[in-house]
Tab-separated table of C-alpha atoms and ligand atoms in Angstrom:
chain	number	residue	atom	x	y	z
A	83	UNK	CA	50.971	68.989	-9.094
A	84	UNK	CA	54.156	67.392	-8.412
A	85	UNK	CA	56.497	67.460	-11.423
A	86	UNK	CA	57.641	63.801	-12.828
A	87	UNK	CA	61.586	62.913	-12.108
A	88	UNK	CA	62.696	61.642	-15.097
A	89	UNK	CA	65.528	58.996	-14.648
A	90	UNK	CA	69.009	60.133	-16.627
A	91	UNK	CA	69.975	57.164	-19.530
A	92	UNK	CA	71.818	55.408	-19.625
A	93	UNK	CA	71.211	54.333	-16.011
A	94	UNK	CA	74.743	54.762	-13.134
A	95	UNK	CA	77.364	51.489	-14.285
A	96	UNK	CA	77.337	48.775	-11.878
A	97	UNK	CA	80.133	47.396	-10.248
A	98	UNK	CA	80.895	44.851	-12.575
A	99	UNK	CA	81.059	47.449	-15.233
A	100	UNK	CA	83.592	49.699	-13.658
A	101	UNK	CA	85.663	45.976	-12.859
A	102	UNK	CA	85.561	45.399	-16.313
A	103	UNK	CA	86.878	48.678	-17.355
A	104	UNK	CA	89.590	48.437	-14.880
A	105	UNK	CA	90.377	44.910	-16.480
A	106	UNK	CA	90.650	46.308	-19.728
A	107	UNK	CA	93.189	49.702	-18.796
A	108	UNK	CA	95.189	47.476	-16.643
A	109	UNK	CA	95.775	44.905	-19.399
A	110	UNK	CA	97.040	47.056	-21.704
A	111	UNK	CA	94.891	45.034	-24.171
A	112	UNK	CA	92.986	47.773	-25.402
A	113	UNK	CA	92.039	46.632	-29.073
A	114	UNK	CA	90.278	44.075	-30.199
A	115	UNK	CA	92.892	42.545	-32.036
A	116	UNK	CA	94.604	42.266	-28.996
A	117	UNK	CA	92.107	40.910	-26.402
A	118	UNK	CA	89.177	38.764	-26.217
A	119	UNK	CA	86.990	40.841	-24.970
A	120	UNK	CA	85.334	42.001	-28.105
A	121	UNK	CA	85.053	38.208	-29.752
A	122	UNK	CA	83.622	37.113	-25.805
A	123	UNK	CA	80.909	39.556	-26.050
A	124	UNK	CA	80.484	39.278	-30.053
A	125	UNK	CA	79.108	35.799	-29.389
A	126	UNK	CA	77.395	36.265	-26.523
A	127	UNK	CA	75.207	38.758	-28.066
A	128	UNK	CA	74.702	36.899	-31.322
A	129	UNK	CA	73.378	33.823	-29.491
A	130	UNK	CA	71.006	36.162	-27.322
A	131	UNK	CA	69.567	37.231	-30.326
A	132	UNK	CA	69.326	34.255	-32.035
A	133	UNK	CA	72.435	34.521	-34.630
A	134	UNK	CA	74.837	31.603	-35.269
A	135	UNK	CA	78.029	35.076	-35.454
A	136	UNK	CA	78.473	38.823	-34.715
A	137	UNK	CA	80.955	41.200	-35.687
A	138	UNK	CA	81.532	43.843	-33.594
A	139	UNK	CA	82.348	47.444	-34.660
A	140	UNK	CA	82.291	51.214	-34.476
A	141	UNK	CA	78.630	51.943	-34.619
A	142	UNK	CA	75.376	50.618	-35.921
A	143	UNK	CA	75.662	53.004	-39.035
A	144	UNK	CA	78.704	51.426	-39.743
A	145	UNK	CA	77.229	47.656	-38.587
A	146	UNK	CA	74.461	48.923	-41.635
A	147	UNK	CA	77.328	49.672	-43.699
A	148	UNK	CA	78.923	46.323	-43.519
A	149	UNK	CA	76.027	44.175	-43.492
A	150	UNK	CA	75.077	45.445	-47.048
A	151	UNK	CA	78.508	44.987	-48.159
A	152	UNK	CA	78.498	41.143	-46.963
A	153	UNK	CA	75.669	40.953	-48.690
A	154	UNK	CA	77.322	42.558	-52.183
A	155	UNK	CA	75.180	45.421	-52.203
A	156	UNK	CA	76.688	48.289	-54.293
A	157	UNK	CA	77.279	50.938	-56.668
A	158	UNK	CA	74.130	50.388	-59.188
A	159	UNK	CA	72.145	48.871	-56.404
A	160	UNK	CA	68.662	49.827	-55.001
A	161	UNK	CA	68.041	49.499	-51.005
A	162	UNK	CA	64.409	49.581	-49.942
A	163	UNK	CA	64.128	51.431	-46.934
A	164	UNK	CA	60.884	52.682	-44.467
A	165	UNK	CA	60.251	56.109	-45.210
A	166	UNK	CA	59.747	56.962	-41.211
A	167	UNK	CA	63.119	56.135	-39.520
A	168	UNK	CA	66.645	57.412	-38.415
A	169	UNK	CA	68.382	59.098	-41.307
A	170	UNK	CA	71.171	56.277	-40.823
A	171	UNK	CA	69.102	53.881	-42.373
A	172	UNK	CA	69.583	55.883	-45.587
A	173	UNK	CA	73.407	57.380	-45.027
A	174	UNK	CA	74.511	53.414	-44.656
A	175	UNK	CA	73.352	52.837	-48.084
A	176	UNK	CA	74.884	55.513	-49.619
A	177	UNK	CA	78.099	54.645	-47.723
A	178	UNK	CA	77.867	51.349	-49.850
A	179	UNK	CA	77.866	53.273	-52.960
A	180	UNK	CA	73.671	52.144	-53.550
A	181	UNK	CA	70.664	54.734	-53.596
A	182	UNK	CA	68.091	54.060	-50.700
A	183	UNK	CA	64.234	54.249	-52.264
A	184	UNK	CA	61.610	54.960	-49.275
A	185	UNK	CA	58.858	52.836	-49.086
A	186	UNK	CA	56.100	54.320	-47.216
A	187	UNK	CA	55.148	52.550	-43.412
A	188	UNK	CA	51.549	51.748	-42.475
A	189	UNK	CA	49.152	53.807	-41.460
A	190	UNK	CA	47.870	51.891	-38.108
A	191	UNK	CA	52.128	50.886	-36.858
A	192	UNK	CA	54.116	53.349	-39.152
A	193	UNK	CA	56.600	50.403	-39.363
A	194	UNK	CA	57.236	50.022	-43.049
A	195	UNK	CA	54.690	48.333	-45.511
A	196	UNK	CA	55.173	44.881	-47.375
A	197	UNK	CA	52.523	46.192	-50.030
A	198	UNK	CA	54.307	49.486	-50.950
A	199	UNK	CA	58.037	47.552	-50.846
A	200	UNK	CA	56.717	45.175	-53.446
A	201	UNK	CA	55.716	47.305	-55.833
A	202	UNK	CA	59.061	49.351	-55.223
A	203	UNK	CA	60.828	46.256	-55.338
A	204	UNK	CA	62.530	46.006	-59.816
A	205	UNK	CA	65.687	44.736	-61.228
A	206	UNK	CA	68.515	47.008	-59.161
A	207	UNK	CA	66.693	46.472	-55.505
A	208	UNK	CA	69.441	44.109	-54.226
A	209	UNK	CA	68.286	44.805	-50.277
A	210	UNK	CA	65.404	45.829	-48.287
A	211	UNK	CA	65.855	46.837	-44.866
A	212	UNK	CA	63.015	46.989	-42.708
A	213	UNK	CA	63.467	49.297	-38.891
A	214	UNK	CA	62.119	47.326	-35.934
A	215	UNK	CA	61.111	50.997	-35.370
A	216	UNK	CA	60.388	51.896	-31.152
A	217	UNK	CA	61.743	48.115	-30.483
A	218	UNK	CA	59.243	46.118	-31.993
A	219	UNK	CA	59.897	44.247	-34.856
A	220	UNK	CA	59.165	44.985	-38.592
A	221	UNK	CA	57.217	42.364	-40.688
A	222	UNK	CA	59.846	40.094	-42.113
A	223	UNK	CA	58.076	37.571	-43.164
A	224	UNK	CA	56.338	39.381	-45.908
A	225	UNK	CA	59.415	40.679	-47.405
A	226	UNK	CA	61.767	37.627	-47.186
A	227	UNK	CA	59.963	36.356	-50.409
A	228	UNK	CA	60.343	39.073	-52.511
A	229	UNK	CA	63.711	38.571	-53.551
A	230	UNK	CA	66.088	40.958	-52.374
A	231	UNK	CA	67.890	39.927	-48.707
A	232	UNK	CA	66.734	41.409	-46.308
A	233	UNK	CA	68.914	43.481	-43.687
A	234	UNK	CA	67.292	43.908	-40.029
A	235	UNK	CA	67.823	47.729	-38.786
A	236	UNK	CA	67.686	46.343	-35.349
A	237	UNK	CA	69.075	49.691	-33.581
A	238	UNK	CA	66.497	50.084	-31.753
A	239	UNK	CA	65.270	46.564	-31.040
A	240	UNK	CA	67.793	44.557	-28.360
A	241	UNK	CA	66.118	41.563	-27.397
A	242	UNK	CA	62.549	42.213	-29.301
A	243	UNK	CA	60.690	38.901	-30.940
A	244	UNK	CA	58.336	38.254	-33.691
A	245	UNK	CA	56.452	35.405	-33.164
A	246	UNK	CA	59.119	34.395	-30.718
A	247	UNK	CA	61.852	34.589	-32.830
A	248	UNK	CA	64.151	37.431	-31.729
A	249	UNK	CA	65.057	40.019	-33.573
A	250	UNK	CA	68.290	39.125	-34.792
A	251	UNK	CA	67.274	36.212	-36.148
A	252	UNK	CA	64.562	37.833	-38.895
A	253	UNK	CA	66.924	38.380	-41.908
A	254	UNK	CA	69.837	37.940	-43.770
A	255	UNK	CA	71.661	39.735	-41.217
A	256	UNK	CA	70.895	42.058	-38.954
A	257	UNK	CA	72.396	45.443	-37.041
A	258	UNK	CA	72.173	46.909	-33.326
A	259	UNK	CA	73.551	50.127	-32.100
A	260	UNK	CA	75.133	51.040	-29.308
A	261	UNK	CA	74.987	54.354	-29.112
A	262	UNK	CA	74.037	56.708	-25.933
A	263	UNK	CA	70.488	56.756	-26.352
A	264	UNK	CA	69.834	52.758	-26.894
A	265	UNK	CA	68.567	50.243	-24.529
A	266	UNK	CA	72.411	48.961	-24.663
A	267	UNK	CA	74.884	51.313	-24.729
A	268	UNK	CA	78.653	51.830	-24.629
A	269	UNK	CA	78.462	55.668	-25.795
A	270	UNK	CA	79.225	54.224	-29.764
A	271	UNK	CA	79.405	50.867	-30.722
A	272	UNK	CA	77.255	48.273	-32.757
A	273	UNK	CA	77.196	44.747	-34.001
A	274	UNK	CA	75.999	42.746	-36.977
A	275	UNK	CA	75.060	39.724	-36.150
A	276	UNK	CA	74.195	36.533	-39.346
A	277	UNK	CA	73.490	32.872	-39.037
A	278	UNK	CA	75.481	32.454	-42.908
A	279	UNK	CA	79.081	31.022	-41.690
A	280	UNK	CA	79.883	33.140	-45.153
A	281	UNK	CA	78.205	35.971	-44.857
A	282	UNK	CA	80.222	36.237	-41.438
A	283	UNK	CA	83.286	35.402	-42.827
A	284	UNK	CA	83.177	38.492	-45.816
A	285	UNK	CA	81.852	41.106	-42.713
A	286	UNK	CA	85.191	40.007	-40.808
A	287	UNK	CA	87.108	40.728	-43.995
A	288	UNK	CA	85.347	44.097	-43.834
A	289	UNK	CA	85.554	45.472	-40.926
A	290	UNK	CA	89.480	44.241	-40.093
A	291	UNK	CA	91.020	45.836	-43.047
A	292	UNK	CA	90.717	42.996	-45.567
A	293	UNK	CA	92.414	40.309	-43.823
A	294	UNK	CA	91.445	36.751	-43.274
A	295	UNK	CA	91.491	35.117	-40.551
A	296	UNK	CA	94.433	32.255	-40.552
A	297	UNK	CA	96.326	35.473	-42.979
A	298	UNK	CA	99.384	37.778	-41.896
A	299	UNK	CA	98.764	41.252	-40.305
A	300	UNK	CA	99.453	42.440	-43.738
A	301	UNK	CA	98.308	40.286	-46.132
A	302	UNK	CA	94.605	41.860	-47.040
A	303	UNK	CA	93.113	39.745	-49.973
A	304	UNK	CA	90.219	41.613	-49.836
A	305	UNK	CA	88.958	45.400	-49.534
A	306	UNK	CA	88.392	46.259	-46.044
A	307	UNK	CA	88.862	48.929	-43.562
A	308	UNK	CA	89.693	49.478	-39.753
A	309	UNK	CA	86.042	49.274	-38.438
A	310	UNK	CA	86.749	47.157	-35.196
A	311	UNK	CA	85.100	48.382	-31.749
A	312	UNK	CA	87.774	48.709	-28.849
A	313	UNK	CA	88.037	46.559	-25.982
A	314	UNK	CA	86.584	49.112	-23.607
A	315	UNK	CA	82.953	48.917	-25.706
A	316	UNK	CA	82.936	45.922	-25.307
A	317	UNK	CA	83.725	44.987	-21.427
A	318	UNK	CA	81.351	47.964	-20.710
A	319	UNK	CA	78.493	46.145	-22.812
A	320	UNK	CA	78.850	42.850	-21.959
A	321	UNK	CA	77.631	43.345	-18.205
A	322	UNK	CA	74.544	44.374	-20.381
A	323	UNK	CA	73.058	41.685	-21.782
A	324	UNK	CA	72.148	40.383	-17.885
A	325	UNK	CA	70.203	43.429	-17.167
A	326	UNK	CA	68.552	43.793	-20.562
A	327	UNK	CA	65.188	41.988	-20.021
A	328	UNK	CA	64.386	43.581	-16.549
A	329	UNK	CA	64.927	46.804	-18.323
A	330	UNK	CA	62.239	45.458	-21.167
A	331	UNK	CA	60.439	44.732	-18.328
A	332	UNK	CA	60.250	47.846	-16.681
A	333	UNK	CA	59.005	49.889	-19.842
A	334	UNK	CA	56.805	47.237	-20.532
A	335	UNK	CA	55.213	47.678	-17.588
A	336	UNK	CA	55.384	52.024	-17.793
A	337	UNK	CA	53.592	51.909	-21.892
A	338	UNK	CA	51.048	49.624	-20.610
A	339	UNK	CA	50.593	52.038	-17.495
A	340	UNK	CA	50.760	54.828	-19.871
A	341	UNK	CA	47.896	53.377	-22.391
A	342	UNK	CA	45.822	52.715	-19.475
A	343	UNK	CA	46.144	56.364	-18.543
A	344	UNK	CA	45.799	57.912	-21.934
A	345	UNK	CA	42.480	56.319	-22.161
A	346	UNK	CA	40.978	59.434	-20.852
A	347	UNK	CA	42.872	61.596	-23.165
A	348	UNK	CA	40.901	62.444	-26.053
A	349	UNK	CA	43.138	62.710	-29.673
A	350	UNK	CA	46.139	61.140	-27.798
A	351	UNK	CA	46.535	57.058	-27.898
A	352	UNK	CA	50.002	54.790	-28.250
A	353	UNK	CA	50.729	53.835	-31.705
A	354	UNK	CA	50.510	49.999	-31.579
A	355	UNK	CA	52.820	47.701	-32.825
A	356	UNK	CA	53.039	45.259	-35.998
A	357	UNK	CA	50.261	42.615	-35.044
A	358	UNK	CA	52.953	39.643	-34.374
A	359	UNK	CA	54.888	41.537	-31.901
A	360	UNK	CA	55.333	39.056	-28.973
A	361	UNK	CA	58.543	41.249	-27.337
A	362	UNK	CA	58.076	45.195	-27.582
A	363	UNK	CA	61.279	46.609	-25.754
A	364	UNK	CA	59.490	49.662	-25.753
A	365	UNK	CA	62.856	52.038	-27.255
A	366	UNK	CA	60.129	54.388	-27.606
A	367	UNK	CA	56.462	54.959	-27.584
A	368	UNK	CA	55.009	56.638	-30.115
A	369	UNK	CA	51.740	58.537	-29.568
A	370	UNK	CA	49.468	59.664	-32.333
A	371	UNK	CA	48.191	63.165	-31.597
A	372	UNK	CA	45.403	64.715	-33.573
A	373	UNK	CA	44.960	68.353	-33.280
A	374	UNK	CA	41.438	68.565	-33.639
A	375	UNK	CA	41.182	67.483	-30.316
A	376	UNK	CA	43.979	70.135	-29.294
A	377	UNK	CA	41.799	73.082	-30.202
A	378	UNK	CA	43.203	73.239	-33.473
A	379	UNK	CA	47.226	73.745	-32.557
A	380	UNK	CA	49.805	72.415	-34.399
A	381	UNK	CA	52.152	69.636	-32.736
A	382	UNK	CA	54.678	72.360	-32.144
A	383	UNK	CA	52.469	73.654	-29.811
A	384	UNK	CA	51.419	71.042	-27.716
A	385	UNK	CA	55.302	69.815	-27.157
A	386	UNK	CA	56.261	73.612	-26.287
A	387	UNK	CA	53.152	73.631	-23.568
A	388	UNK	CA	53.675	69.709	-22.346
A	389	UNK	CA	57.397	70.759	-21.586
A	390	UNK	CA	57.112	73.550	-19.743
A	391	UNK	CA	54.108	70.956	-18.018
A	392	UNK	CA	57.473	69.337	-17.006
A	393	UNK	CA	57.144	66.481	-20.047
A	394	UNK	CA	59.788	66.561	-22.302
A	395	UNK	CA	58.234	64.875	-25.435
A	396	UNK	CA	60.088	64.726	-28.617
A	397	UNK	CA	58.961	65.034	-32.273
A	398	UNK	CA	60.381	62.272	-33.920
A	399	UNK	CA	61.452	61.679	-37.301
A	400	UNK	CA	60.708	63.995	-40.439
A	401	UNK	CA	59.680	61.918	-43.255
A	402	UNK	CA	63.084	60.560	-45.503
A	403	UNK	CA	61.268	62.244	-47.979
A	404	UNK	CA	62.507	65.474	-47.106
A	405	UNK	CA	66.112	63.995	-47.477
A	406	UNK	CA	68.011	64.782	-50.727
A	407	UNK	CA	69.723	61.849	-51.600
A	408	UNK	CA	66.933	59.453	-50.891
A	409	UNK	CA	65.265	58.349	-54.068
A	410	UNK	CA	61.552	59.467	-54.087
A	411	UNK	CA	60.346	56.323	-56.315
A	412	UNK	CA	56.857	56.572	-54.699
A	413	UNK	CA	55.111	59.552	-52.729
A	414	UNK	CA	55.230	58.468	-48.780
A	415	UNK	CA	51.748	60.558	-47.619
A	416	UNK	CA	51.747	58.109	-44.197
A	417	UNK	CA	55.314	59.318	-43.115
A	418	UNK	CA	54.995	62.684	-44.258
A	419	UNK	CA	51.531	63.271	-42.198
A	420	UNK	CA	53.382	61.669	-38.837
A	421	UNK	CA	55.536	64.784	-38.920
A	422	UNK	CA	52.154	66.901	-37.944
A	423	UNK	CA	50.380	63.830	-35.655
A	424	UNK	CA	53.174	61.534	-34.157
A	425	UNK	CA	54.829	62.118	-30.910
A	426	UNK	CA	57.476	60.184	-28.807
A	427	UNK	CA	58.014	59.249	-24.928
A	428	UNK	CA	61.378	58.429	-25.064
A	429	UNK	CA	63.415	55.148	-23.209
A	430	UNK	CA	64.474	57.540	-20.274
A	431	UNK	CA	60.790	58.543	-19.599
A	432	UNK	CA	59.661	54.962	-19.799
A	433	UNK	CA	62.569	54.079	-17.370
A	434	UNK	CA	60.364	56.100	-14.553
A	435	UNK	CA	57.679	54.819	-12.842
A	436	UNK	CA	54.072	54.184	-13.384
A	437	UNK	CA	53.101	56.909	-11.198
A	438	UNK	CA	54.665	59.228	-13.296
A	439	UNK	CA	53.244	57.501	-16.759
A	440	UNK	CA	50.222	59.202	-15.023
A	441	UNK	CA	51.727	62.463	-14.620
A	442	UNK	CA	52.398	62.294	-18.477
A	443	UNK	CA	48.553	61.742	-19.428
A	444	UNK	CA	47.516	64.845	-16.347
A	445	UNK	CA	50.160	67.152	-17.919
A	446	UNK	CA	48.148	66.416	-21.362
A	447	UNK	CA	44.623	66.943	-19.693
A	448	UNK	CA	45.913	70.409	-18.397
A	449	UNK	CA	47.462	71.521	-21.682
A	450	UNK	CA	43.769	70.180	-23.882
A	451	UNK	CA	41.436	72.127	-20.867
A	452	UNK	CA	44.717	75.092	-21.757
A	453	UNK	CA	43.838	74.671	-25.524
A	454	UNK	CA	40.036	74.146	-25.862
A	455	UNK	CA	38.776	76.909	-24.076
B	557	PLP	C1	70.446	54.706	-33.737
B	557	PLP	C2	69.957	54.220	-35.035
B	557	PLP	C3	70.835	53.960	-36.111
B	557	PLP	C4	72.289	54.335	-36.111
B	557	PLP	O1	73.057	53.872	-35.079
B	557	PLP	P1	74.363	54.704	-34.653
B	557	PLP	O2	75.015	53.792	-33.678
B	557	PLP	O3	73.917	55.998	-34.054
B	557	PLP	O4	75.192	54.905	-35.876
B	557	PLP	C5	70.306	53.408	-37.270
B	557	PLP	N1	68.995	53.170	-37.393
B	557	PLP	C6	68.123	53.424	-36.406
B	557	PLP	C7	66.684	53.106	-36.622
B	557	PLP	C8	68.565	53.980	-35.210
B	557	PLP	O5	67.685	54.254	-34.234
């Protein structure tokens, strides 16, 4: 059997990339309080998604960071966060003095559950964030009556929609990263993005040192620090936002070719996402894998044996559970039983073909007839 060629991510930089890199070194405008390059894409990318502002900055930890700052979360505070996601979910909270609780996710999506947030939900929860885990969007509209605003961890989720509205546009505010591995990248970077003219105004303040806007280079009436992204990020990034639904696209196409093939896999199927998802951008897909239909072997196993089938697979998150500095308000059994039966095709896999979705569910057939007999 021919092995898969799985495409490198991100993808080779197109012309107009390497122009606008050029046009940023030759200016000698290489900060964004020196060019416009930064406050051009900024807006671009908050009216993509749906936001009336976006602040640029160093990455989407940070964007996490000063989203729940703009939103006066602090020392004392409570942040409700999913139980299954990227440790950064957590660190940003602690980086804003609060403790993040973990919520447990849903059984059927493992995106984080309205029912166990409620009842988390008491008189110090001052945010919840909810992870438009794998790129489709989290239930917002479940949690934006509880109380406490609620801050999209959109990292994963670049022009995703819940009942067409894009993510973006879900919450209070809402964060993207640009790190290596995300559907738009600049190697670091990230953005928060807010429709609240104030709310904009305070992550500004934030992120450039305390200043104002109309105020001297040194004048800084409030706290702030130095969290701008550089003009580079952003004239590498900007090129982006043309290519980004045709990538969508794409892995659209490859997770639908994929569930069609996994249909003869027994004990292997996609995760699906929230019911309400009307634009999955596919970051990942996340397959549920039940041993029993594995002979019996752990997860561990059956990534080993698909890798050296040439199909990298990854194992995904371990439960924020595990995590010290995460309060445990409420056990989280769903998250902690994904670490033994949830497995991830990654964006670069899903940037291949559908021939090679095939390949994926034939490398899994040869490792169960390996396992079972
Ligand atoms: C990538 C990611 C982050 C953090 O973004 P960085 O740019 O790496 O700091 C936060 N949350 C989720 C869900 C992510 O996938």
């Amino acid at each position: 059997m021919n092995r898969p060629q799985w495409p490198a991510w991100p993808p080779p930089p197109t012309d107009e990339q390497r122009r606008a890199l050029l046009r940023v070194l030759d200016s000698g405008r290489w900060g964004a309080t020196d060019g416009t390059e930064t406050r051009d894409f900024a807006a671009a990318f908050a009216a993509r998604v749906g936001a009336a502002h976006g602040v640029c900055t160093v990455n989407g930890t940070v964007a996490l960071f000063l989203a729940l700052r703009a939103l006066g979360v602090g020392p004392g505070d409570e942040v409700i966060v999913p139980a299954y996601t990227f440790v950064a979910s957590a660190t940003a909270v602690v980086l804003a003095g609060a403790v993040p609780v973990a919520a447990d996710v849903r059984e059927d999506t493992l995106h984080l559950d309205p029912e166990a947030v409620r009842r988390l939900v008491g008189p110090r929860t001052k945010a919840v964030m909810p992870v438009h885990l794998a790129g489709a969007p989290a239930d917002t509209e479940a949690l934006r009556g509880l109380g406490p605003a609620v801050v999209e961890d959109a990292a994963q989720a670049h022009g995703a929609a819940r009942h067409g509205r894009p993510a973006g546009s879900l919450g209070d505010a809402a964060c993207f990263s640009f790190q290596s591995s995300k559907a738009m990248t600049a190697g670091e970077g990230g953005i928060v993005v807010t429709d609240d003219r104030r709310t904009y105004e305070r992550l500004w303040a934030l992120h450039n040192v305390g200043r104002s806007p109309d105020g001297g280079w040194y004048e800084h009436p409030e706290l702030g620090w130095n969290l701008r992204m550089t003009e580079f990020q952003a004239a590498l990034l900007h090129p982006q936002l043309a290519l980004l639904d045709d990538g969508i696209d794409h892995r659209a196409a490859c997770a639908g070719a994929l569930a069609a093939a996994l249909g003869e896999v027994r004990g292997l199927a996609l995760v699906p996402p929230p019911p309400g998802t009307t634009r999955h951008t596919w970051h990942l897909a996340m397959l549920r894998y039940d041993p029993r239909a594995f002979g019996g072997h752990p997860k561990s196993a059956f990534l080993k044996a698909m890798a050296a089938e040439g199909v990298p697979l990854d194992p995904g998150y371990r439960s924020l559970t595990r995590v010290p500095y995460v309060g445990d308000a409420a056990p989280c059994p769903v998250a902690e039983a994904a670490e033994d039966t949830v497995v991830w095709v990654r964006q670069a896999l899903l940037m291949a073909d559908e021939a090679a979705m095939g390949a994926v569910a034939r490398a899994a057939l040869s490792v169960q007839r390996a396992f079972t007999r």
